[in-house]
mmCIF file of C-alpha atoms and ligand atoms in Angstrom:
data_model
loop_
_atom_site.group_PDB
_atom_site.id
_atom_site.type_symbol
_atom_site.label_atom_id
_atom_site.label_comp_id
_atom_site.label_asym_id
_atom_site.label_seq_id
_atom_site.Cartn_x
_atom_site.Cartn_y
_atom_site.Cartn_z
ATOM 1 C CA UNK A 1 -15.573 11.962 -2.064
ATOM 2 C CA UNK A 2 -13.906 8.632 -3.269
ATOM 3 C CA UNK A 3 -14.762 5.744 -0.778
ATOM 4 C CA UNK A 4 -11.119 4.048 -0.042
ATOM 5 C CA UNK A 5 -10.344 0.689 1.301
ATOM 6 C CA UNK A 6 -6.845 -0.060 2.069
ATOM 7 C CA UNK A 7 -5.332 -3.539 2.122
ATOM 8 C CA UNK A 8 -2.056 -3.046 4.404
ATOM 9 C CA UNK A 9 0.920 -4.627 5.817
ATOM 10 C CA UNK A 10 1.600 -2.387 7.965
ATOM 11 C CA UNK A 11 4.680 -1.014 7.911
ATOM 12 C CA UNK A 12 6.409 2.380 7.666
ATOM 13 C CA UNK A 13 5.127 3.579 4.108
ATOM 14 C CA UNK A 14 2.069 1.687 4.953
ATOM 15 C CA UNK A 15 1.742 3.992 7.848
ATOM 16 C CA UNK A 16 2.041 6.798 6.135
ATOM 17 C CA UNK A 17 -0.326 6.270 3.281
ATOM 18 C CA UNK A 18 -3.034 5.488 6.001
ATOM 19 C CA UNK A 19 -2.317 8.926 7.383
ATOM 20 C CA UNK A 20 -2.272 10.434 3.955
ATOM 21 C CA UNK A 21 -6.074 8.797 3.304
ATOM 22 C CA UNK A 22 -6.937 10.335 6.820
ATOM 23 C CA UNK A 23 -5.378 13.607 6.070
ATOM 24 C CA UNK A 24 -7.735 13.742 2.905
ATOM 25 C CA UNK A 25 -10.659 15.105 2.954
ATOM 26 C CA UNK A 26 -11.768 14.221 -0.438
ATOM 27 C CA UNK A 27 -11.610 10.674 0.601
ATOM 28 C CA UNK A 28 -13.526 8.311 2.747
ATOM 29 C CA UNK A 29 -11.491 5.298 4.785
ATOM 30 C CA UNK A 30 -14.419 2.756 4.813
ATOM 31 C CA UNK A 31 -11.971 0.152 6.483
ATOM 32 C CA UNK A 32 -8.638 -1.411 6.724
ATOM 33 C CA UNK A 33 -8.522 -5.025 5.540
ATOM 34 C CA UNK A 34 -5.084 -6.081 7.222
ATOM 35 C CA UNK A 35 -2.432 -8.178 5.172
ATOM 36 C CA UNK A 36 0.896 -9.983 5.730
ATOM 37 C CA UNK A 37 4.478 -8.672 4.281
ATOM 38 C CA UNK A 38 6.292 -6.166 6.373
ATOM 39 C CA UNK A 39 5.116 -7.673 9.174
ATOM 40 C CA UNK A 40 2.890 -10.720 10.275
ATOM 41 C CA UNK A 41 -0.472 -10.435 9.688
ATOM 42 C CA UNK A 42 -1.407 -9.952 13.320
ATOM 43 C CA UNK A 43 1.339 -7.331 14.013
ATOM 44 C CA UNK A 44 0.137 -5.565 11.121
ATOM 45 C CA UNK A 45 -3.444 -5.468 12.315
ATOM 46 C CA UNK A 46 -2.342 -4.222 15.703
ATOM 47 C CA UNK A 47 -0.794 -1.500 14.268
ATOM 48 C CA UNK A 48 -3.809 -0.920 12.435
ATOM 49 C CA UNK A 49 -5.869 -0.467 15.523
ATOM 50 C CA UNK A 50 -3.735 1.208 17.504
ATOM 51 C CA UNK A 51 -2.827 4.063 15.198
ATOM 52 C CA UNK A 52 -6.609 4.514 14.205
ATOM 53 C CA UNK A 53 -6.785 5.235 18.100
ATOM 54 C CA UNK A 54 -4.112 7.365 17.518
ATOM 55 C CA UNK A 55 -5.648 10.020 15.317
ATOM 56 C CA UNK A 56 -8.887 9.153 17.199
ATOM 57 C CA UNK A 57 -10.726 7.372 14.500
ATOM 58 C CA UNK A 58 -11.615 4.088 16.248
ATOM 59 C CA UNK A 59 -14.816 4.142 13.985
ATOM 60 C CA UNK A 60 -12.955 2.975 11.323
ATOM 61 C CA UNK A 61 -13.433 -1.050 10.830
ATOM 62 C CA UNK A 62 -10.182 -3.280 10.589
ATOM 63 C CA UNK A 63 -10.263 -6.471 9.220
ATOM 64 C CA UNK A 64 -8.345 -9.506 9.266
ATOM 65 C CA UNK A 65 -7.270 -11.670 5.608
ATOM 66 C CA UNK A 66 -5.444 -14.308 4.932
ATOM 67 C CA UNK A 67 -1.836 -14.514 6.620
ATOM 68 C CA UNK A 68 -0.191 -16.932 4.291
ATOM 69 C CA UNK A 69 0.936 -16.720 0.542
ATOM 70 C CA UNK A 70 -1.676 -18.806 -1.399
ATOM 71 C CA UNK A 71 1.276 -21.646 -2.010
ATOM 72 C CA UNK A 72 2.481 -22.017 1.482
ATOM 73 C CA UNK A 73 0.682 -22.564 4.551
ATOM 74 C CA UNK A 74 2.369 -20.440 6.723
ATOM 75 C CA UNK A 75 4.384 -16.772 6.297
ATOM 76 C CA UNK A 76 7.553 -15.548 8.010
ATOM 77 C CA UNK A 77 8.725 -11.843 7.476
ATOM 78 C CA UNK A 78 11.807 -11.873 4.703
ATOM 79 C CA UNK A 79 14.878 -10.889 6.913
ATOM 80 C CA UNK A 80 14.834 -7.391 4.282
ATOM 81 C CA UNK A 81 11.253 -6.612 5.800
ATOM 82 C CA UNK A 82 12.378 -7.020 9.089
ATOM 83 C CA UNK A 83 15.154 -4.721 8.557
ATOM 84 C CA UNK A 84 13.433 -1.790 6.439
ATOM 85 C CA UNK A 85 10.878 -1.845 8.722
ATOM 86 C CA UNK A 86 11.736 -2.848 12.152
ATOM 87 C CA UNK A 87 10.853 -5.811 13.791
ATOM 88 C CA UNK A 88 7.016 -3.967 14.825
ATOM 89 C CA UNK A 89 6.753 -2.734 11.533
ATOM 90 C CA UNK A 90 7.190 1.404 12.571
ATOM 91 C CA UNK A 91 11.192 0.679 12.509
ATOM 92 C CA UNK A 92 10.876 -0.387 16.433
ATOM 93 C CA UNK A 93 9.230 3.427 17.096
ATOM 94 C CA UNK A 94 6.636 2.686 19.411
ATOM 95 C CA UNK A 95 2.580 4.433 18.789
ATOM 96 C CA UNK A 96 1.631 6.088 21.133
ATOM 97 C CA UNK A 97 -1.723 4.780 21.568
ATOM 98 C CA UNK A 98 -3.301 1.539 23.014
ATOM 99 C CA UNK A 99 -6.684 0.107 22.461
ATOM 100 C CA UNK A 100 -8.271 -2.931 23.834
ATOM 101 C CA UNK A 101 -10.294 -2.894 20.371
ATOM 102 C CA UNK A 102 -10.241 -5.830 17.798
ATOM 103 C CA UNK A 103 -10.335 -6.535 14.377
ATOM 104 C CA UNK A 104 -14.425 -7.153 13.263
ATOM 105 C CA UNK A 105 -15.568 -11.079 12.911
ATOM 106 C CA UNK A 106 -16.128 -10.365 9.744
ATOM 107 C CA UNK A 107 -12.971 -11.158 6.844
ATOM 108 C CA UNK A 108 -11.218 -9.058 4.776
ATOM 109 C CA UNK A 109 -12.605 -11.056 1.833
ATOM 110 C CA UNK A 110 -15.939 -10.678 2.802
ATOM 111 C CA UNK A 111 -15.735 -7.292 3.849
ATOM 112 C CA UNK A 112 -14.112 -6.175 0.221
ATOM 113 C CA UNK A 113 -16.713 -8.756 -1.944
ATOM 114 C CA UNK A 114 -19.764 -6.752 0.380
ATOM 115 C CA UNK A 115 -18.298 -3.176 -0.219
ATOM 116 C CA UNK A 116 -17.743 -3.486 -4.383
ATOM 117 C CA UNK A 117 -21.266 -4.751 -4.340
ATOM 118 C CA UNK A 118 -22.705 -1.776 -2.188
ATOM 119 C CA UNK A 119 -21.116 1.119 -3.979
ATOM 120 C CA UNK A 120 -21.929 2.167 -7.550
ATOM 121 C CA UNK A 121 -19.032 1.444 -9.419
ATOM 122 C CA UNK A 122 -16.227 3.835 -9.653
ATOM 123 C CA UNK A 123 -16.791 4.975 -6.358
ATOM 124 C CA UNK A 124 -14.506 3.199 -4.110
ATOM 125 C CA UNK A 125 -11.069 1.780 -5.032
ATOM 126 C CA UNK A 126 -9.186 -0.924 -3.193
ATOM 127 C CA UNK A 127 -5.955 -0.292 -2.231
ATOM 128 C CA UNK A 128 -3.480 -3.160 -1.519
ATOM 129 C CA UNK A 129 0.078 -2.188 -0.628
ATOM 130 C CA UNK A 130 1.233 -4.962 0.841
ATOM 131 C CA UNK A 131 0.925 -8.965 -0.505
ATOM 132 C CA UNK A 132 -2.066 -9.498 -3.089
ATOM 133 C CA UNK A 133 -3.300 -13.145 -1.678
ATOM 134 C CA UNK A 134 -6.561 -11.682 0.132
ATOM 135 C CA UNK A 135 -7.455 -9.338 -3.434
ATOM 136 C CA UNK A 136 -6.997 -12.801 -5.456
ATOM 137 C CA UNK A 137 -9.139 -14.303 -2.588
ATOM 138 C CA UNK A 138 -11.983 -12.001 -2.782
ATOM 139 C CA UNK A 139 -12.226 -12.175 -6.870
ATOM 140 C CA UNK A 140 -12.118 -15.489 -6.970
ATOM 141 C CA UNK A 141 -14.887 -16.025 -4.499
ATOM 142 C CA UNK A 142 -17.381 -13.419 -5.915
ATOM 143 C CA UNK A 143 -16.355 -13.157 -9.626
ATOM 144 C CA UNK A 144 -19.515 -10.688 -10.221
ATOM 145 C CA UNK A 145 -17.097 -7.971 -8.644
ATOM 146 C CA UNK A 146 -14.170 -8.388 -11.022
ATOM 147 C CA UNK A 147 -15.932 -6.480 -13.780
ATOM 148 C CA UNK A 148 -17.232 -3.774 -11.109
ATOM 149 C CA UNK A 149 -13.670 -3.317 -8.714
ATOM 150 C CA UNK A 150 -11.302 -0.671 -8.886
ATOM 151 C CA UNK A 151 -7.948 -1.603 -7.815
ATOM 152 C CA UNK A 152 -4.975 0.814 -7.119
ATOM 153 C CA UNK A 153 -1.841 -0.955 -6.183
ATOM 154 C CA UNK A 154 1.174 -0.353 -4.599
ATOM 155 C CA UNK A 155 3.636 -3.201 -6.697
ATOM 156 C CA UNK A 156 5.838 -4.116 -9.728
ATOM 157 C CA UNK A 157 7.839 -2.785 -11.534
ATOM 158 C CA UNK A 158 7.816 -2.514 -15.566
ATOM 159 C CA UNK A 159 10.849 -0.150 -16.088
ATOM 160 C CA UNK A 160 12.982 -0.202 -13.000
ATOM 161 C CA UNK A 161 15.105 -2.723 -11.861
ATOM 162 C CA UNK A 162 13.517 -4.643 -8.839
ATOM 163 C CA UNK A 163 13.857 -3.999 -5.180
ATOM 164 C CA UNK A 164 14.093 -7.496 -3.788
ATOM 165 C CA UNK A 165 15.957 -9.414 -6.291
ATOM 166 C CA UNK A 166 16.719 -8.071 -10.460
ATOM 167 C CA UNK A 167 13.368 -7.984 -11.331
ATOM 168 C CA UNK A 168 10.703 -8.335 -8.201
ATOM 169 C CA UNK A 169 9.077 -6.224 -6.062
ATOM 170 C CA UNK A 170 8.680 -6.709 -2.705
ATOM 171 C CA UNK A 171 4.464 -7.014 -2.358
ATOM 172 C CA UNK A 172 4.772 -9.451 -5.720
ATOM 173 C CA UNK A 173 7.042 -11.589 -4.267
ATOM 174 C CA UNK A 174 4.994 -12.774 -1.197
ATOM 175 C CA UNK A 175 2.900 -14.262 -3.430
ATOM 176 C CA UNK A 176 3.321 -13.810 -7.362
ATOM 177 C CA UNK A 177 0.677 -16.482 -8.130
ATOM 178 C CA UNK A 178 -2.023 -14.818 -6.413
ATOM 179 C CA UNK A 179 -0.441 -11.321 -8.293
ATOM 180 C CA UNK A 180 -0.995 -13.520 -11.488
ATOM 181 C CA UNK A 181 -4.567 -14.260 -10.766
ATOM 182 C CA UNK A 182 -5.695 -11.143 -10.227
ATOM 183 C CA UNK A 183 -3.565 -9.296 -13.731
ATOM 184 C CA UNK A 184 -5.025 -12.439 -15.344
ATOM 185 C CA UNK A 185 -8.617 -11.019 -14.398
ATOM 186 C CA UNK A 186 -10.494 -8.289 -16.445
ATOM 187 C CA UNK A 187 -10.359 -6.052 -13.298
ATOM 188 C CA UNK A 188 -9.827 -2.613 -13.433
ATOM 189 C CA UNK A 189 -6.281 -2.136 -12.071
ATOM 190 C CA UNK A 190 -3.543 0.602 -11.728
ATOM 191 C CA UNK A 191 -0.176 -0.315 -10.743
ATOM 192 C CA UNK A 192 1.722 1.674 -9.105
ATOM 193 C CA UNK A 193 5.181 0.571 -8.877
ATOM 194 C CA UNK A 194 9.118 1.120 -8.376
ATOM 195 C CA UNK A 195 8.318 3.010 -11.736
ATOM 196 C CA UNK A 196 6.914 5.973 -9.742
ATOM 197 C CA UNK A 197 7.171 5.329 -6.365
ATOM 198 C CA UNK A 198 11.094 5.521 -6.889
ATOM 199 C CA UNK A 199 10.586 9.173 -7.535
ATOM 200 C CA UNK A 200 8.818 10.674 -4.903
ATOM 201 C CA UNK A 201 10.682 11.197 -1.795
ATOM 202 C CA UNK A 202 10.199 12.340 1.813
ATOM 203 C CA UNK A 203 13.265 14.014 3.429
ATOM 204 C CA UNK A 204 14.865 14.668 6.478
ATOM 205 C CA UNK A 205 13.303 18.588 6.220
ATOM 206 C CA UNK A 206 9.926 16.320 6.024
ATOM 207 C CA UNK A 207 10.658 14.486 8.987
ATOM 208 C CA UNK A 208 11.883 17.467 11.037
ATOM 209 C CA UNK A 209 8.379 19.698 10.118
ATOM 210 C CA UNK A 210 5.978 16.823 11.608
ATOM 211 C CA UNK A 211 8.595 16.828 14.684
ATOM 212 C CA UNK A 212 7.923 20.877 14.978
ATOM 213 C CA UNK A 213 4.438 20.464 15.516
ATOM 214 C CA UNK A 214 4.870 19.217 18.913
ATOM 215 C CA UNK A 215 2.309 16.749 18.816
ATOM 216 C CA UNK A 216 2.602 13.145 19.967
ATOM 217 C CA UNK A 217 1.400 11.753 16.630
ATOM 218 C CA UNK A 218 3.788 14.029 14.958
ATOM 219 C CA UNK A 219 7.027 12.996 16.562
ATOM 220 C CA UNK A 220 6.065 9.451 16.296
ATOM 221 C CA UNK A 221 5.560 9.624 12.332
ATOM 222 C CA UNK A 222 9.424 11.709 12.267
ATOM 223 C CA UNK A 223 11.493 9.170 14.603
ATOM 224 C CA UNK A 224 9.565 6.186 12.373
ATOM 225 C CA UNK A 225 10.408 7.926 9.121
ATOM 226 C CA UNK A 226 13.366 9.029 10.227
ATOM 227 C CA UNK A 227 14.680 5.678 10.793
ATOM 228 C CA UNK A 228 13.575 4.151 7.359
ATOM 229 C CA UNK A 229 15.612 7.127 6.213
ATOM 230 C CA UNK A 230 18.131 6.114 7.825
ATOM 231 C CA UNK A 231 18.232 2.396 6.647
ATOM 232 C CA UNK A 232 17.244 2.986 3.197
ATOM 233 C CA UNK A 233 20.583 4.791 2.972
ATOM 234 C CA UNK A 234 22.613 2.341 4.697
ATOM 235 C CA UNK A 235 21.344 -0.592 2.630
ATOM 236 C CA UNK A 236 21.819 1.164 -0.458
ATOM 237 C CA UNK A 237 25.218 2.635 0.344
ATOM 238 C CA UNK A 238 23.932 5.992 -0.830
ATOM 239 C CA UNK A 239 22.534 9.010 -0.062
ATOM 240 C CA UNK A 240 19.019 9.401 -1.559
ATOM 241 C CA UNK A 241 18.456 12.608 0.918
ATOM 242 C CA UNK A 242 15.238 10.920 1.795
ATOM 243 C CA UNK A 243 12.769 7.512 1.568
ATOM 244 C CA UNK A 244 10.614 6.265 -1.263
ATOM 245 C CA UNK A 245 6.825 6.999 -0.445
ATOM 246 C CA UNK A 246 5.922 3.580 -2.110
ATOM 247 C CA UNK A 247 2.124 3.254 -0.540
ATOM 248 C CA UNK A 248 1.345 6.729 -0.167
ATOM 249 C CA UNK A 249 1.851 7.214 -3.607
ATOM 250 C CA UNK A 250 -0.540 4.454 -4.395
ATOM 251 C CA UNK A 251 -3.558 5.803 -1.769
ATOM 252 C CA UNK A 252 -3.178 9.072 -3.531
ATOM 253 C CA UNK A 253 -3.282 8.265 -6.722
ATOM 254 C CA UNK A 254 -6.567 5.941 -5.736
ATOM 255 C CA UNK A 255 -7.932 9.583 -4.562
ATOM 256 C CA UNK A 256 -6.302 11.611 -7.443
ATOM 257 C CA UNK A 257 -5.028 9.656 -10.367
ATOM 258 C CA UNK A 258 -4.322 12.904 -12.334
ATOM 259 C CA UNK A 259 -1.013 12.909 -10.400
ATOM 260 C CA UNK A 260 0.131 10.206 -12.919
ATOM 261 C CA UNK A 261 0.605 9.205 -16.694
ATOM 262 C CA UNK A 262 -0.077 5.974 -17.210
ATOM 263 C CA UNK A 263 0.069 3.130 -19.756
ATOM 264 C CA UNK A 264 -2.563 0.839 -20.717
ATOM 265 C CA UNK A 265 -1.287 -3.129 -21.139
ATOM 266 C CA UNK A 266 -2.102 -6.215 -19.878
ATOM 267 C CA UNK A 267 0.386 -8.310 -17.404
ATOM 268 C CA UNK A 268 1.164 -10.762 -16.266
ATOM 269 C CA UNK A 269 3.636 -12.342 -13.270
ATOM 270 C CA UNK A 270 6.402 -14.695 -14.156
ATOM 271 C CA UNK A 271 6.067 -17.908 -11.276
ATOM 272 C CA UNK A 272 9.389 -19.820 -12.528
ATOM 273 C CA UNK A 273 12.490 -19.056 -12.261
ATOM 274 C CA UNK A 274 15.182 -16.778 -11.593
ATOM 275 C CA UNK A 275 12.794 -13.982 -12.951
ATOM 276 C CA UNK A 276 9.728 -15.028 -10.498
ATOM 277 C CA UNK A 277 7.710 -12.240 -9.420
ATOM 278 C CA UNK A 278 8.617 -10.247 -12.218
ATOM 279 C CA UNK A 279 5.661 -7.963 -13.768
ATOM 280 C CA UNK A 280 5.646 -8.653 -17.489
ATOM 281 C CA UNK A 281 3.313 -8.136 -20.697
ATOM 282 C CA UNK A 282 1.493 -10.796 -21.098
ATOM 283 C CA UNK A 283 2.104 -12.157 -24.228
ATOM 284 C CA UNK A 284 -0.709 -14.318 -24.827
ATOM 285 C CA UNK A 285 -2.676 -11.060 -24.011
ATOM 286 C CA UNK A 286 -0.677 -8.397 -25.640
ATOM 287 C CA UNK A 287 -2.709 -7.550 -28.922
ATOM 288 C CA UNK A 288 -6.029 -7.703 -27.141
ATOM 289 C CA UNK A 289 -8.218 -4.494 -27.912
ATOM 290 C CA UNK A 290 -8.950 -4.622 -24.081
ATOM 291 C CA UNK A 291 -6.736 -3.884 -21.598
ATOM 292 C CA UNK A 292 -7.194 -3.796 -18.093
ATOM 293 C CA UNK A 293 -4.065 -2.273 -16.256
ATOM 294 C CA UNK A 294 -2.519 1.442 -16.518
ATOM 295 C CA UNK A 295 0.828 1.114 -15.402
ATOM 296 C CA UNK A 296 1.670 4.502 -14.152
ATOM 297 C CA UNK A 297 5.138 5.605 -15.687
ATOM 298 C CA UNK A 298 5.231 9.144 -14.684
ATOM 299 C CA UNK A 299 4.196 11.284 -11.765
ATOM 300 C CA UNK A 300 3.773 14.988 -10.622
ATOM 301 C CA UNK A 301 6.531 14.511 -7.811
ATOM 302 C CA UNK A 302 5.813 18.019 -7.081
ATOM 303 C CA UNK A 303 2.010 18.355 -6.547
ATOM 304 C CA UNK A 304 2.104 14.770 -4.626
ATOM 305 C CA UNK A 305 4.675 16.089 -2.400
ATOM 306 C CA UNK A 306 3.637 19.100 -1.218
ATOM 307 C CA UNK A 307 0.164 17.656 -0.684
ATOM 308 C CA UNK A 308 1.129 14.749 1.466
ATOM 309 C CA UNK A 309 2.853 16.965 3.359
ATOM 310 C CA UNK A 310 0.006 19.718 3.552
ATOM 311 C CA UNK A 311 -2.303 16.641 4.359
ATOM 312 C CA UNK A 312 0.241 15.062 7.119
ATOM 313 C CA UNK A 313 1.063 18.160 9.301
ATOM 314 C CA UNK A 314 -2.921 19.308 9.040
ATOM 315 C CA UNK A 315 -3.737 15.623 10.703
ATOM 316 C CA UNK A 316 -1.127 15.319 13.055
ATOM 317 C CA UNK A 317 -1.870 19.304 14.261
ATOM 318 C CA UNK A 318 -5.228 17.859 14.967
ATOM 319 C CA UNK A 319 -4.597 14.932 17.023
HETATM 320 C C1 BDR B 1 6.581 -2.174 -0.926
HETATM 321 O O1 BDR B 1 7.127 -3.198 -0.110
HETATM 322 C C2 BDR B 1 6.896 -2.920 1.234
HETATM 323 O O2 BDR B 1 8.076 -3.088 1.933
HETATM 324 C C3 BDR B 1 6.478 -1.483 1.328
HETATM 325 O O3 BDR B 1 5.575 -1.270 2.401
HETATM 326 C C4 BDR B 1 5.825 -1.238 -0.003
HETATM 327 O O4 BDR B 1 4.473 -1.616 0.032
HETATM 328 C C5 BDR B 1 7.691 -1.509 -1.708
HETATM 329 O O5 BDR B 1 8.258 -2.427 -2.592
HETATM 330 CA CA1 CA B 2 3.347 -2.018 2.121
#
């Protein structure tokens, strides 16, 4: 059973990865380490809490990291966030479930430095799907882990044009130098971008089975999806007949990574410029025997599908 940490913004896809990893039960959630992007970091972390109580897993341990790209001191949601995603992050579809809870003392860059160190390595993979500031953070401050972390990101984009400008991403561009710093490492990472994540889709039918199950949880997770359904066809003026599943694609690829092909190179991000945040080949790196990403370019839309939907309407029918 692969030990998962996930490092969210949390957000609609966001959302629904964290229900994939609880759906799964060859995976372990050790903890959510909350981020900033789709939302502010304390929004996000709420909606942490409150959708572990939820699906009834309030044993789960949230944590908080930094809230602020690492060259700024303070973080407003991009307008496009605010609109893909609703101004509390589950496009304005409210959880139904409070909790007087908190977020542990302890930080998300503790928390992840303390876990990589605990577990053998190759058994638990970080997943950030949101900004990578707290990920830089955490390698930086313990650079024994680099060499022992597996990372499995939700970001970038080699092939496919960007989704928040020509070339960027949306989780690179809250902070591209921290996504340098942590391609510049020797860390073990997988990037799963627009590449992929482009091509696997949840529809309307989707939406409409989690609605049929009659459960609270499961008409909550079809009027959010529903509605960044809804927008994602709007924005783009056409109809896709369904959503991207960015971060669930990411989470189950951290739990299954035969569901991709990948290719093995080492990037960088660009900083300057009108191409800033775009992920590039390094060139200063790009002859090197090692290399420590696999950009996925291909995935089994079929098998993912199907399972995150086995793996959604099997939680929610439980809650
Ligand atoms: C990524 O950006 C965020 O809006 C989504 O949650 C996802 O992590 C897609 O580019
Ligand atoms: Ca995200």
């Amino acid at each position: 059973v692969r030990k998962i940490i996930l490092d969210l913004d949390t957000g609609i896809d966001d959302t629904l990865a964290l229900s994939y990893v609880l759906g799964s039960l060859d995976a372990e959630l050790i903890g959510i380490t909350g981020t900033y992007g789709n939302v502010v970091l304390d929004q996000g972390v709420d909606n942490d809490l409150r959708l572990l109580a939820m699906y009834g897993r309030e044993d789960i341990p949230v944590f908080k990291g930094i809230d602020h790209p690492s060259t700024a001191d303070s973080f407003s949601v991009p307008p496009d966030s605010e609109i893909f995603h609703g101004a509390n992050g589950t496009g304005n579809i409210e959880i139904p479930a409070q909790t007087d809870r908190q977020a542990s003392q302890q930080s998300s860059v503790d928390f992840i430095i303390d876990a990589v160190r605990r577990y053998p390595k190759g058994e638990l993979v970080v997943v950030p799907t949101g900004a990578l500031t707290t990920i830089a953070a955490a390698l930086e401050k313990a650079p024994d882990i680099v060499d022992r972390i597996s990372i499995v990101m939700m970001g970038g984009t080699l092939t496919q044009p960007g989704n928040v400008g020509p070339f960027a991403e949306a989780n690179i561009n809250q902070d591209p130098e921290a996504a340098n710093r942590v391609f510049a490492t020797t860390a073990d990472i997988t990037m799963v971008g627009l590449d992929v994540t482009t091509q696997a889709l949840m529809s309307r039918e989707d939406t409409e089975a989690l609605r049929a199950t009659g459960t609270s949880a499961g008409r909550f997770l079809a009027d959010m999806t529903d509605y960044y359904i809804d927008i994602s066809e709007k924005e783009s003026g056409v109809y896709l007949g369904g959503c991207n599943l960015h971060d669930p694609l990411a989470a189950a690829v951290a739990i299954d990574p035969s569901l991709i092909t990948t290719f093995a190179t080492n990037l960088m991000v660009e900083t300057e410029g009108p191409q800033r945040a775009r992920t590039i080949g390094d060139p200063s790196r790009l002859l090197d025997t090692v290399k420590n990403t696999k950009v996925a370019l291909s995935v089994d839309t079929e098998r993912f599908t199907r399972r995150f939907m086995d793996r959604l309407l099997t939680l929610v029918r439980k809650t």
